[in-house]
Amino acid sequence: MRMLEDTKALLARVLVPNAPKICSLPLDQARRMMQGSIELLERPAPRLARINTFTIPGPDGDLPVRLYDPLETGAASPVVLFFHGGGWVFCNLSTHHSLCAEIAQQLGLRVLSVDYRLAPEYPFPAALEDSLAATRWVAGNPRELLGNVTGLVLAGDSAGGNLATVACQQLAGTLAVPLLAQCLFYPATDLANRYASAESFAQGYMLDTEDLQFFTRSYLPRRALRADPRVSPLLADNLENQPPALIFTCGLDPLRDQGRAYAAKLIQSGVKVHYEEAAGQIHGCLNMRKALPSAQDQLTRCLAILKQMID
């Protein structure tokens, strides 16, 4: 498959021969390196009317969140609840700050980013429990959001896409406000099976086989959990009650076929799906939009589609 020119230039710059794998480094060092890499490669966040960081009640103490409000009108509107990627091991509110601000600005909606607990210190189901708790909290119209919530969009990238997907499956039809859509950027949907894209792009495309294995071991110390639908939402028996989905995958991503398969299963279940695939693009591109200008264009296209879905 042809590689985009900006992607080719980035990979030539960052893939240093014989460099240690990030997953082989001490955890604190690896997390700092991941954050530093994103800061170098990501665009500055757009200015918004209000950005507040605070905590909400979580299942195991306070849960940090960050609210992005592009308008600060106090008017009732939908809210986008965003779960960051990073293999359930890396990343935080800061690594996805620019992306969340961009989503808020382009949609003209409030975005709440959730800093869920990370593995391996907190393996499954900690991240999922935090995600469910945050969703229920937002659906309850808390005063901290300074404006009623008329509906929810659950969104996330990679591991965060996994959490958004599972939260939709767990909570559809149970909340005080409707789930209007799910927005999944290159989501992990099946940790139990191996796909052709994982073989085709096993090395040399930023997210390698070793990384995937490290993330899976960290999040799921028990191998038997990989087939649990709360981990692998593609394996859920029934998807008929799921909200409309925007699913974005990258052509050079080992997770590509998982996103394709989940889109296909939703369609077979009668769920409305808009599927976008960025040919020649790599996993994590939406956090590297300064280095990958093409990814900014792709994000803008996805958000325009999402806006139409929820208007």
Coordinates of C-alpha atoms in Angstrom, one line a residue:
M1 CA 0.0 0.0 0.0
R2 CA 1.2 3.5 -0.9
M3 CA 2.4 5.6 2.1
L4 CA 1.6 9.3 2.4
E5 CA 4.5 11.6 1.9
D6 CA 4.3 13.2 5.3
T7 CA 4.0 9.7 6.9
K8 CA 7.1 8.5 5.0
A9 CA 9.1 11.5 6.2
L10 CA 8.0 11.1 9.8
L11 CA 8.9 7.4 9.9
A12 CA 12.3 8.0 8.3
R13 CA 13.0 10.6 11.1
V14 CA 11.8 8.7 14.1
L15 CA 12.5 5.0 13.4
V16 CA 16.1 4.9 14.5
P17 CA 17.9 1.5 13.9
N18 CA 18.7 -0.5 17.1
A19 CA 16.9 2.1 19.3
P20 CA 15.4 0.5 22.4
K21 CA 11.7 -0.2 22.2
I22 CA 9.6 2.1 24.4
C23 CA 8.0 -1.0 25.9
S24 CA 11.4 -2.2 27.1
L25 CA 12.1 0.9 29.1
P26 CA 11.3 1.4 32.8
L27 CA 7.6 2.4 33.0
D28 CA 8.1 6.0 34.3
Q29 CA 10.7 6.6 31.6
A30 CA 8.6 5.2 28.9
R31 CA 5.6 7.3 29.9
R32 CA 7.8 10.5 29.9
M33 CA 9.1 9.5 26.5
M34 CA 5.6 9.0 25.1
Q35 CA 4.5 12.3 26.4
G36 CA 7.6 14.1 25.0
S37 CA 7.1 12.5 21.6
I38 CA 3.5 13.7 21.4
E39 CA 4.5 17.2 22.4
L40 CA 7.0 17.3 19.6
L41 CA 4.7 15.9 16.9
E42 CA 1.3 17.5 17.9
R43 CA -0.2 20.8 16.9
P44 CA -0.8 23.5 19.5
A45 CA -4.3 23.4 21.0
P46 CA -6.8 25.9 19.7
R47 CA -8.0 28.6 22.1
L48 CA -11.4 27.9 23.6
A49 CA -13.7 29.9 25.8
R50 CA -13.1 27.7 28.8
I51 CA -10.9 24.7 29.8
N52 CA -11.3 23.4 33.3
T53 CA -9.5 20.5 35.0
F54 CA -11.2 19.0 38.0
T55 CA -12.2 15.7 39.6
I56 CA -15.4 13.6 39.6
P57 CA -16.4 10.7 41.8
G58 CA -14.8 7.5 40.5
P59 CA -15.2 3.9 41.6
D60 CA -11.9 4.0 43.5
G61 CA -11.6 7.7 44.6
D62 CA -11.4 10.9 42.6
L63 CA -11.2 10.7 38.8
P64 CA -9.4 13.6 37.0
V65 CA -11.2 15.0 34.0
R66 CA -10.8 18.1 31.8
L67 CA -13.7 20.0 30.3
Y68 CA -13.3 21.8 26.9
D69 CA -16.1 24.4 26.3
P70 CA -15.8 26.2 23.0
L71 CA -18.8 28.6 23.6
E72 CA -19.3 29.0 27.4
T73 CA -23.0 29.8 26.9
G74 CA -24.5 27.5 29.5
A75 CA -27.0 26.3 26.9
A76 CA -28.2 22.7 26.9
S77 CA -26.4 20.6 24.3
P78 CA -24.8 17.2 23.7
V79 CA -21.4 16.4 25.3
V80 CA -18.6 14.4 23.9
L81 CA -17.0 12.1 26.4
F82 CA -13.4 11.3 25.3
F83 CA -11.2 8.4 26.4
H84 CA -7.6 8.7 25.5
G85 CA -5.5 6.0 23.8
G86 CA -2.1 4.7 24.9
G87 CA -2.6 0.9 25.2
W88 CA -4.3 1.3 28.6
V89 CA -0.7 2.0 29.9
F90 CA 0.4 5.4 28.5
C91 CA -1.0 8.9 28.0
N92 CA -3.2 11.2 30.1
L93 CA -5.1 14.4 29.9
S94 CA -2.1 16.3 28.7
T95 CA -1.1 14.0 25.8
H96 CA -4.6 14.4 24.3
H97 CA -5.1 18.0 25.2
S98 CA -4.7 19.4 21.7
L99 CA -6.9 16.7 20.1
C100 CA -9.8 17.2 22.6
A101 CA -9.6 21.0 22.2
E102 CA -9.7 20.5 18.4
I103 CA -12.8 18.3 18.6
A104 CA -14.5 20.8 20.9
Q105 CA -13.8 23.7 18.5
Q106 CA -14.8 22.0 15.3
L107 CA -18.0 20.4 16.7
G108 CA -18.9 23.5 18.8
L109 CA -19.7 21.2 21.7
R110 CA -18.4 20.5 25.2
V111 CA -15.8 17.7 25.4
L112 CA -15.0 16.0 28.7
S113 CA -11.7 14.1 28.7
V114 CA -11.3 11.3 31.2
D115 CA -8.0 10.4 33.0
Y116 CA -8.8 6.8 33.8
R117 CA -6.5 4.5 35.8
L118 CA -3.7 2.9 33.9
A119 CA -2.2 -0.6 33.8
P120 CA -0.2 -2.4 34.9
E121 CA -0.7 -0.7 38.3
Y122 CA -4.5 -1.0 37.7
P123 CA -5.2 -3.8 35.2
F124 CA -8.7 -4.6 33.8
P125 CA -11.4 -3.8 34.8
A126 CA -10.1 -0.5 36.4
A127 CA -10.0 1.6 33.2
L128 CA -13.5 0.3 32.1
E129 CA -15.0 0.9 35.5
D130 CA -13.7 4.5 35.4
S131 CA -15.1 5.0 31.9
L132 CA -18.5 3.7 33.0
A133 CA -18.5 5.8 36.1
A134 CA -17.6 8.9 34.1
T135 CA -20.4 8.2 31.5
R136 CA -23.0 7.8 34.2
W137 CA -21.8 11.0 35.9
V138 CA -22.1 13.1 32.7
A139 CA -25.5 11.7 31.9
G140 CA -26.7 12.9 35.3
N141 CA -26.4 16.6 34.3
P142 CA -23.9 17.6 36.9
R143 CA -23.7 21.3 37.7
E144 CA -19.9 21.3 36.9
L145 CA -20.8 21.2 33.2
L146 CA -22.6 24.5 33.4
G147 CA -25.4 23.5 31.0
N148 CA -27.7 20.6 30.7
V149 CA -26.6 17.5 28.8
T150 CA -29.1 16.5 26.1
G151 CA -27.2 13.5 24.8
L152 CA -23.8 11.8 24.8
V153 CA -21.2 11.0 22.2
L154 CA -18.7 8.4 23.4
A155 CA -15.3 8.8 21.7
G156 CA -11.8 7.6 21.9
D157 CA -8.7 6.6 20.1
S158 CA -7.0 3.1 20.1
A159 CA -7.4 1.8 23.7
G160 CA -9.7 4.7 24.4
G161 CA -11.8 3.6 21.4
N162 CA -12.0 0.2 23.0
L163 CA -13.3 1.8 26.2
A164 CA -15.8 3.9 24.4
T165 CA -17.1 0.9 22.4
V166 CA -17.5 -1.2 25.5
A167 CA -19.1 1.6 27.4
C168 CA -21.7 1.9 24.6
Q169 CA -22.4 -1.8 24.8
Q170 CA -22.7 -1.8 28.6
L171 CA -24.8 1.4 29.0
A172 CA -27.0 1.7 25.9
G173 CA -30.6 2.2 27.0
T174 CA -29.8 2.6 30.7
L175 CA -28.9 6.3 30.9
A176 CA -31.0 9.4 31.6
V177 CA -29.9 10.9 28.2
P178 CA -29.5 9.1 24.9
L179 CA -26.3 7.9 23.4
L180 CA -26.3 9.8 20.2
A181 CA -23.2 8.3 18.6
Q182 CA -19.9 6.6 19.1
C183 CA -16.8 8.0 17.5
L184 CA -14.0 5.4 17.3
F185 CA -10.5 6.4 16.1
Y186 CA -8.5 3.3 15.1
P187 CA -10.1 1.3 18.0
A188 CA -8.9 -2.0 19.5
T189 CA -11.9 -4.3 19.3
D190 CA -10.6 -7.8 19.5
L191 CA -7.7 -8.8 21.7
A192 CA -8.4 -12.6 21.4
N193 CA -7.6 -13.1 17.7
R194 CA -4.9 -12.2 15.2
Y195 CA -5.7 -10.2 12.0
A196 CA -4.0 -9.9 8.7
S197 CA -3.2 -6.2 9.2
A198 CA -1.3 -7.2 12.4
E199 CA 1.0 -9.4 10.3
S200 CA 1.3 -6.9 7.4
F201 CA 2.3 -4.0 9.6
A202 CA 4.1 -5.9 12.4
Q203 CA 7.2 -3.7 12.3
G204 CA 8.2 -0.3 11.0
Y205 CA 4.9 1.6 11.3
M206 CA 5.2 3.1 14.8
L207 CA 2.9 0.5 16.6
D208 CA 4.8 -2.8 16.5
T209 CA 3.9 -6.3 17.5
E210 CA 6.0 -6.0 20.7
D211 CA 4.1 -2.9 21.7
L212 CA 0.7 -4.7 21.2
Q213 CA 1.9 -7.7 23.2
F214 CA 3.2 -5.5 26.0
F215 CA -0.1 -3.5 26.2
T216 CA -2.2 -6.6 26.2
R217 CA -0.1 -8.3 29.0
S218 CA -0.2 -5.1 31.1
Y219 CA -4.0 -4.6 30.8
L220 CA -4.9 -8.3 30.9
P221 CA -2.6 -10.4 33.2
R222 CA -5.0 -13.3 32.8
R223 CA -5.0 -14.5 29.2
A224 CA -8.5 -16.0 29.5
L225 CA -9.9 -12.4 29.7
R226 CA -9.0 -11.6 26.1
A227 CA -12.2 -13.2 24.8
D228 CA -14.4 -11.3 27.3
P229 CA -16.7 -8.9 25.4
R230 CA -15.8 -6.2 28.0
V231 CA -12.3 -6.5 26.6
S232 CA -13.0 -7.5 23.0
P233 CA -16.3 -5.8 22.1
L234 CA -16.2 -7.4 18.6
L235 CA -17.1 -10.7 20.3
A236 CA -20.3 -9.4 21.9
D237 CA -23.3 -11.5 20.9
N238 CA -25.8 -8.7 20.2
L239 CA -25.1 -5.2 18.8
E240 CA -28.6 -4.3 17.7
N241 CA -29.1 -1.6 20.3
Q242 CA -25.9 0.3 19.7
P243 CA -25.8 4.0 18.7
P244 CA -24.7 5.1 15.2
A245 CA -21.0 4.9 14.8
L246 CA -18.2 6.8 13.1
I247 CA -15.2 4.5 12.8
F248 CA -11.9 5.8 11.5
T249 CA -9.0 3.5 10.7
C250 CA -5.6 3.9 9.1
G251 CA -4.4 1.9 6.1
L252 CA -0.9 1.1 7.6
D253 CA -2.1 0.2 11.1
P254 CA -1.9 -3.3 12.7
L255 CA -5.3 -2.5 14.3
R256 CA -6.9 -1.7 10.9
D257 CA -8.7 -5.0 10.4
Q258 CA -10.2 -4.9 13.9
G259 CA -11.9 -1.6 13.1
R260 CA -13.1 -2.9 9.8
A261 CA -14.5 -6.0 11.4
Y262 CA -16.4 -4.0 14.1
A263 CA -17.8 -1.7 11.5
A264 CA -19.0 -4.7 9.4
K265 CA -20.6 -6.4 12.5
L266 CA -22.4 -3.2 13.4
I267 CA -23.8 -2.9 9.9
Q268 CA -24.9 -6.5 9.9
S269 CA -26.7 -5.8 13.2
G270 CA -28.6 -2.9 11.6
V271 CA -26.6 -0.1 13.2
K272 CA -25.9 3.0 11.1
V273 CA -22.1 3.2 10.5
H274 CA -20.0 5.7 8.7
Y275 CA -16.6 4.1 8.0
E276 CA -13.5 6.1 7.1
E277 CA -10.1 4.7 6.3
A278 CA -7.0 6.8 5.7
A279 CA -5.0 5.0 3.1
G280 CA -1.3 5.3 3.7
Q281 CA -1.7 6.6 7.2
I282 CA -0.3 5.1 10.5
H283 CA -1.8 4.4 14.0
G284 CA -1.8 7.4 16.3
C285 CA -1.8 9.9 13.5
L286 CA -4.3 12.2 15.2
N287 CA -1.8 12.9 18.0
M288 CA 0.9 13.8 15.5
R289 CA -0.9 16.5 13.4
K290 CA 2.0 18.9 13.3
A291 CA 4.3 16.3 11.8
L292 CA 1.4 14.8 9.7
P293 CA -0.6 17.6 8.2
S294 CA -2.6 15.1 6.3
A295 CA -4.0 13.8 9.6
Q296 CA -5.4 17.2 10.4
D297 CA -7.4 17.1 7.1
Q298 CA -8.6 13.6 8.0
L299 CA -9.7 14.7 11.5
T300 CA -11.6 17.7 10.0
R301 CA -13.4 15.3 7.6
C302 CA -14.3 12.9 10.4
L303 CA -15.6 15.7 12.7
A304 CA -17.7 17.2 9.9
I305 CA -19.3 13.7 9.4
L306 CA -19.9 13.3 13.2
K307 CA -21.5 16.8 13.4
Q308 CA -24.0 15.7 10.7
M309 CA -24.7 12.5 12.6
I310 CA -25.7 14.2 15.8
D311 CA -27.3 17.4 14.5

